[in-house]
Short mmCIF file of C-alpha atoms in Angstrom, two decimals:
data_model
loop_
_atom_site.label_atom_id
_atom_site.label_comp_id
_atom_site.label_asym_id
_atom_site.label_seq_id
_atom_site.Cartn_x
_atom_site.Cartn_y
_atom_site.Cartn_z
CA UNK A 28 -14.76 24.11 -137.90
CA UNK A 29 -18.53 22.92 -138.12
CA UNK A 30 -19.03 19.92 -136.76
CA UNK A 31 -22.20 17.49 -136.14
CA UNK A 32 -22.79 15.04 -133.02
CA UNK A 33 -25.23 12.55 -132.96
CA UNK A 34 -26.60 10.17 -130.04
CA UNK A 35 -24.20 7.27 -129.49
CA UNK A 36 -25.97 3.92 -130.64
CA UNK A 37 -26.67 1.23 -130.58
CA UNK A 38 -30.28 1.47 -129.88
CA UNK A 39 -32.96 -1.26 -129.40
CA UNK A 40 -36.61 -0.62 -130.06
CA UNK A 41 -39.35 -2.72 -130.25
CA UNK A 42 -42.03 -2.39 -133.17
CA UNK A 43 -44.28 0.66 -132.72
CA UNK A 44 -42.07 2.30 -130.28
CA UNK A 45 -41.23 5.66 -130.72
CA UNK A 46 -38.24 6.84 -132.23
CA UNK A 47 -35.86 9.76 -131.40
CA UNK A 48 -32.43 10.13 -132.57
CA UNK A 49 -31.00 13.34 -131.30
CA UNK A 50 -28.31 15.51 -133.32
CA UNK A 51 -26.84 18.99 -132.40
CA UNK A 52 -24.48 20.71 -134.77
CA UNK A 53 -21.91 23.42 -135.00
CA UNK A 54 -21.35 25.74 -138.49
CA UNK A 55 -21.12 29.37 -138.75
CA UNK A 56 -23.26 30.80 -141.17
CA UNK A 57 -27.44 29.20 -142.23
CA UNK A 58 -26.23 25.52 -143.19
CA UNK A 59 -28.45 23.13 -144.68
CA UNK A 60 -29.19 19.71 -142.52
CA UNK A 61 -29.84 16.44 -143.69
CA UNK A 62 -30.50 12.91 -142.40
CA UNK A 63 -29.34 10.21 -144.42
CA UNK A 64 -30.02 6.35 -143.71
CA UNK A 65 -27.77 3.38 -144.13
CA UNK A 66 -29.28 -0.23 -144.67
CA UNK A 67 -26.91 -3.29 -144.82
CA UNK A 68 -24.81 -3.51 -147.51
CA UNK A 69 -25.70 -0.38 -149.07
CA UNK A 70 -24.56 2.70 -150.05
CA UNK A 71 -26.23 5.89 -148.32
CA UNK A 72 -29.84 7.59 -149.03
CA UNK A 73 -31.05 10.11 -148.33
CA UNK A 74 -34.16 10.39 -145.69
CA UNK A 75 -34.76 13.90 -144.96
CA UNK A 76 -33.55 17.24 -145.20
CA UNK A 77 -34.34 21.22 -143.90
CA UNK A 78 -32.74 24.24 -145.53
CA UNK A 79 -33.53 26.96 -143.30
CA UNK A 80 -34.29 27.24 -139.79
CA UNK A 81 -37.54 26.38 -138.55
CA UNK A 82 -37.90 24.33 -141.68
CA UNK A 83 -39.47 20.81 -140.90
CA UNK A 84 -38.20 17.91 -143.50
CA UNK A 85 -40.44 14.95 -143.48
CA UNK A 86 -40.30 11.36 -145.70
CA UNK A 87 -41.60 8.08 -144.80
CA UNK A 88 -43.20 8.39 -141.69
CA UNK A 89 -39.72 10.71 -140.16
CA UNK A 90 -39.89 13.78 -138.97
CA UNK A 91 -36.96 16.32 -138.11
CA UNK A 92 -37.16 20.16 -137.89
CA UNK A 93 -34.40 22.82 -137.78
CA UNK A 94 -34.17 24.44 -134.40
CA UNK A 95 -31.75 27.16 -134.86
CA UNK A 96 -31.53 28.29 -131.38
CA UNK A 97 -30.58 24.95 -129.96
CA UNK A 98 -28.57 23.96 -133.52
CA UNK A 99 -30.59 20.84 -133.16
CA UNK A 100 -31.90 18.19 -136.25
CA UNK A 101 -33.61 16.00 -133.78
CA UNK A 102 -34.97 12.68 -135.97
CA UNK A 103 -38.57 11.18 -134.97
CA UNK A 104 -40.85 8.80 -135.86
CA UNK A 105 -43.97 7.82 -133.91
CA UNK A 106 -43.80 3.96 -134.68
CA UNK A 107 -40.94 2.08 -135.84
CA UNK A 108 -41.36 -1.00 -137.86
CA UNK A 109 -38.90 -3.99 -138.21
CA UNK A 110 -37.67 -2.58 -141.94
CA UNK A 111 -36.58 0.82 -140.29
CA UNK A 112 -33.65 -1.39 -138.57
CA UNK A 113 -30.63 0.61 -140.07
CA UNK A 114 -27.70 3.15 -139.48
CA UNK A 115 -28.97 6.78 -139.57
CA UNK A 116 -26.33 9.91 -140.20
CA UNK A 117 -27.30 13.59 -139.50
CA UNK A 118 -25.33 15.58 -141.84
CA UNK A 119 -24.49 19.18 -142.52
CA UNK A 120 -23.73 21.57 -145.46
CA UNK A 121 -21.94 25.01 -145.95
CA UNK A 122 -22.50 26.12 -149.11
CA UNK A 123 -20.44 29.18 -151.09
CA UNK A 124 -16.82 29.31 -151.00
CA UNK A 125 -14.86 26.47 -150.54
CA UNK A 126 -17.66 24.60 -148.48
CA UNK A 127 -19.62 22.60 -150.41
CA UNK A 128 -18.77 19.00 -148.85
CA UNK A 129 -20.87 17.14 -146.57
CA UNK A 130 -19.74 16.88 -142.67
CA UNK A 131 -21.27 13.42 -141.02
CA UNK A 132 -22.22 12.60 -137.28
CA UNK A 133 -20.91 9.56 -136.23
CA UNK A 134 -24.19 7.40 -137.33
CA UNK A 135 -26.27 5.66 -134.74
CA UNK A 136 -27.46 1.92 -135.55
CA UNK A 137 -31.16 1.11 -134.88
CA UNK A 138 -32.53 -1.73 -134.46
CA UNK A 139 -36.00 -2.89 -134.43
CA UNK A 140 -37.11 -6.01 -132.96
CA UNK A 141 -40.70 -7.75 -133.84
CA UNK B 18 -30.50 8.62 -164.37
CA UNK B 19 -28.87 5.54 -163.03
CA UNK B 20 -27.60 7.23 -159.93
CA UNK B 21 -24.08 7.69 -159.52
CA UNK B 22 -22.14 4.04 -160.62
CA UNK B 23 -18.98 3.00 -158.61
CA UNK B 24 -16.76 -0.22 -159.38
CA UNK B 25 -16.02 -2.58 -158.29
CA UNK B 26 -18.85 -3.58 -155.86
CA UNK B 27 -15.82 -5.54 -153.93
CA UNK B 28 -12.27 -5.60 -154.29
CA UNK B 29 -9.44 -7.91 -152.82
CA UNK B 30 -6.23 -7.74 -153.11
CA UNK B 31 -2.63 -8.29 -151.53
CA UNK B 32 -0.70 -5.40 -149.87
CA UNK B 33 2.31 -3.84 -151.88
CA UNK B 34 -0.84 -4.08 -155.25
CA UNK B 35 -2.25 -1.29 -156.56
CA UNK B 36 -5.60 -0.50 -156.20
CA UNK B 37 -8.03 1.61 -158.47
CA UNK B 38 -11.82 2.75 -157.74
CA UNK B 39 -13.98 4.11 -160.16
CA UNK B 40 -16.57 6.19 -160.14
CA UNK B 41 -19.71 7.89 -162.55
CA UNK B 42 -21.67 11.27 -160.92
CA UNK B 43 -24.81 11.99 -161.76
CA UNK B 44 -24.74 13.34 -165.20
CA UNK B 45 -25.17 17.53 -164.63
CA UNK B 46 -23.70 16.85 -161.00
CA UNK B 47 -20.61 19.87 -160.53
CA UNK B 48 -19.25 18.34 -157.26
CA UNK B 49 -17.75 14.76 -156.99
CA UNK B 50 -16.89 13.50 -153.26
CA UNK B 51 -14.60 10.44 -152.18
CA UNK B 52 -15.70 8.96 -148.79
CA UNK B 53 -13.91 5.98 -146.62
CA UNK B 54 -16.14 4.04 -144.17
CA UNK B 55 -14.44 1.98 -141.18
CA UNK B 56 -16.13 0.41 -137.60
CA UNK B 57 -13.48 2.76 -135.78
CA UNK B 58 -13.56 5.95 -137.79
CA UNK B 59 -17.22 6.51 -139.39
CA UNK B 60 -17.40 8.14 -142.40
CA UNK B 61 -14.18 10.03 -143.53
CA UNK B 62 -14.06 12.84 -146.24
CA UNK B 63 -11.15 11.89 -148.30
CA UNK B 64 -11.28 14.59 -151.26
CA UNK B 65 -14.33 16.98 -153.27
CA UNK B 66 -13.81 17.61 -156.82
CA UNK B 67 -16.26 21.15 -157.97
CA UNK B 68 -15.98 21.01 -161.77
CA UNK B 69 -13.62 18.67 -162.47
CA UNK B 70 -10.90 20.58 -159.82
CA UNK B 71 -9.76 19.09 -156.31
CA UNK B 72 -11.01 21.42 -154.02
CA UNK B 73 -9.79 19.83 -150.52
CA UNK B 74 -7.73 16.62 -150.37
CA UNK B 75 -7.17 17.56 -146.85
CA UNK B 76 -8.78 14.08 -145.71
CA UNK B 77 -6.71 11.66 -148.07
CA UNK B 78 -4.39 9.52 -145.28
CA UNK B 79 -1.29 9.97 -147.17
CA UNK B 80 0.90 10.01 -150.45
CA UNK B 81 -0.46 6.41 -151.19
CA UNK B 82 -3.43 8.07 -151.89
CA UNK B 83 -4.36 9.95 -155.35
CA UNK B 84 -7.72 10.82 -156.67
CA UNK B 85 -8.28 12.73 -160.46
CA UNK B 86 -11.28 13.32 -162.28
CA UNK B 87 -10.05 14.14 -166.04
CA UNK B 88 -13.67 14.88 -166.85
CA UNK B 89 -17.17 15.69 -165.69
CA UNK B 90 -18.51 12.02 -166.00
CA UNK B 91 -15.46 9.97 -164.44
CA UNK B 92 -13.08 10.10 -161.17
CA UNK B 93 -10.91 7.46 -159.82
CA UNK B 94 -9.52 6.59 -156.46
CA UNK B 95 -6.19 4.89 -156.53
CA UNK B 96 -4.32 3.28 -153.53
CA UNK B 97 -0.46 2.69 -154.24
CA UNK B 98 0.75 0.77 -153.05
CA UNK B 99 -2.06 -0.90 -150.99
CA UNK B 100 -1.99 -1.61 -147.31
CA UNK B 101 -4.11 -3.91 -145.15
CA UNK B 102 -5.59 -0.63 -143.14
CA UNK B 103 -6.75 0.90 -146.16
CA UNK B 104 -9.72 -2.01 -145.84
CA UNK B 105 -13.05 -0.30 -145.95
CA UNK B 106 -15.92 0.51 -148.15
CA UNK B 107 -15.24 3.68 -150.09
CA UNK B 108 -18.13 5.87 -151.36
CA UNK B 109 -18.31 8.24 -154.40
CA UNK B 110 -20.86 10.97 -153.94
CA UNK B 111 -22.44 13.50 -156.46
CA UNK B 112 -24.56 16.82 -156.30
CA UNK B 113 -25.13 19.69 -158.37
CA UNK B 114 -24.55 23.38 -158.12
CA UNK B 115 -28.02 24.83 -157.27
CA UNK B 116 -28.57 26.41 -153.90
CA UNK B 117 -28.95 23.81 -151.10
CA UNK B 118 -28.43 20.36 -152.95
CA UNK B 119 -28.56 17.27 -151.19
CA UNK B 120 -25.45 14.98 -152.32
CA UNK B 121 -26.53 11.15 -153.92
CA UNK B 122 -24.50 8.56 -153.43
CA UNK B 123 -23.34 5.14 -154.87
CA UNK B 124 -22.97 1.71 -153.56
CA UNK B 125 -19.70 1.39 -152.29
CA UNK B 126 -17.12 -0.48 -153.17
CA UNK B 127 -15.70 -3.10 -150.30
CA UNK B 128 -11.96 -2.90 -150.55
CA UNK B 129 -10.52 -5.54 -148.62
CA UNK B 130 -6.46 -5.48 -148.38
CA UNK B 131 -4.65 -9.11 -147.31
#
């Protein structure tokens, strides 16, 4: 079944630092990708997203383009600040059929320290 | 739009209650999702709803678990009788129908079960 895997967290940046948060997937068929970000005590948002391959999705300063020949949603940002410190989800979606639900990675927890 | 509304924000109760969660899609949204969110098992599909019709309750835990949506603009989540595992936040999640929708979601609500 598809499937998404995301880099293990937690990670530790300081401000500025550069940011990557690697994700792979595995669907049959052109799924659309998606990251969505978690702060505290909140529901989920979305942050970016890429329909087709080759497609780069960008919002607030995050970048993340779909590589279809390494089924890769890679998420960077060139320099973190302290109010990026949050849990960020890579996310698939199958569409047609019966697919239509979401399928999560794990989630990796960033922090960002001043 | 308001977003899609879930209630309670936070719910405790003692084990052996019932428990109902309620949730409001996006108004035009076709596909209604039911997610559970624990520190040991991420972010769990329990059940999608595509107009109004379960789709794949594959993910609810077991027969103390039921979900209905009687119509396009409501769906609860009811835990009978209620355990102390079944603690965790439970998102409802809406999108609509058109090709390669990203899915919105609420705030959560905290179910804690004592």
């Amino acid at each position: 079944g598809d499937s998404v895997t995301q880099m293990e967290g937690p990670v530790t940046l300081s401000e500025e630092a550069f940011l990557t948060i690697n994700c792979t997937y595995t669907a049959t068929g052109y799924p659309s990708l998606f990251w969505y970000v978690q702060y505290p005590g909140e529901g989920l948002q979305l942050l970016l997203k890429a329909t087709k391959a080759d497609d780069k999705g960008s919002n607030k300063g995050f970048e993340a383009t779909y590589r279809k020949e390494t089924t890769s949603f890679h998420l960077e940002k060139g320099s973190v600040q302290v109010s990026d410190s949050a849990v960020y989800f890579c996310a698939l979606m199958n569409y047609g059929g019966s697919q239509g639900n979401l399928i999560f990675g794990k989630g990796t927890k960033l922090s960002v320290k001043p | 739009d308001a977003g899609v509304i879930q209630s309670p924000r936070h719910e405790v109760t003692e084990m052996g209650q019932e428990v109902t969660l309620r949730c409001k899609p996006i108004s035009g949204h076709d596909y209604l999702f039911w997610y559970r969110q624990t520190m040991m098992r991420g972010l769990e599909l329990l059940i999608y709803f595509n107009n109004n019709v379960p789709i794949d309750d594959s993910g609810m835990p077991e027969d103390r678990f039921s979900a209905k949506m009687p119509n396009a603009s409501f769906s609860t989540l009811k835990i009978q009788p209620s355990e102390p595992r079944d603690s965790a936040v439970y998102f409802c999640a809406s999108r609509g129908t058109g090709t390669r929708t990203e899915a919105f979601f609420g705030q959560g609500t905290r179910l804690t079960v004592v």
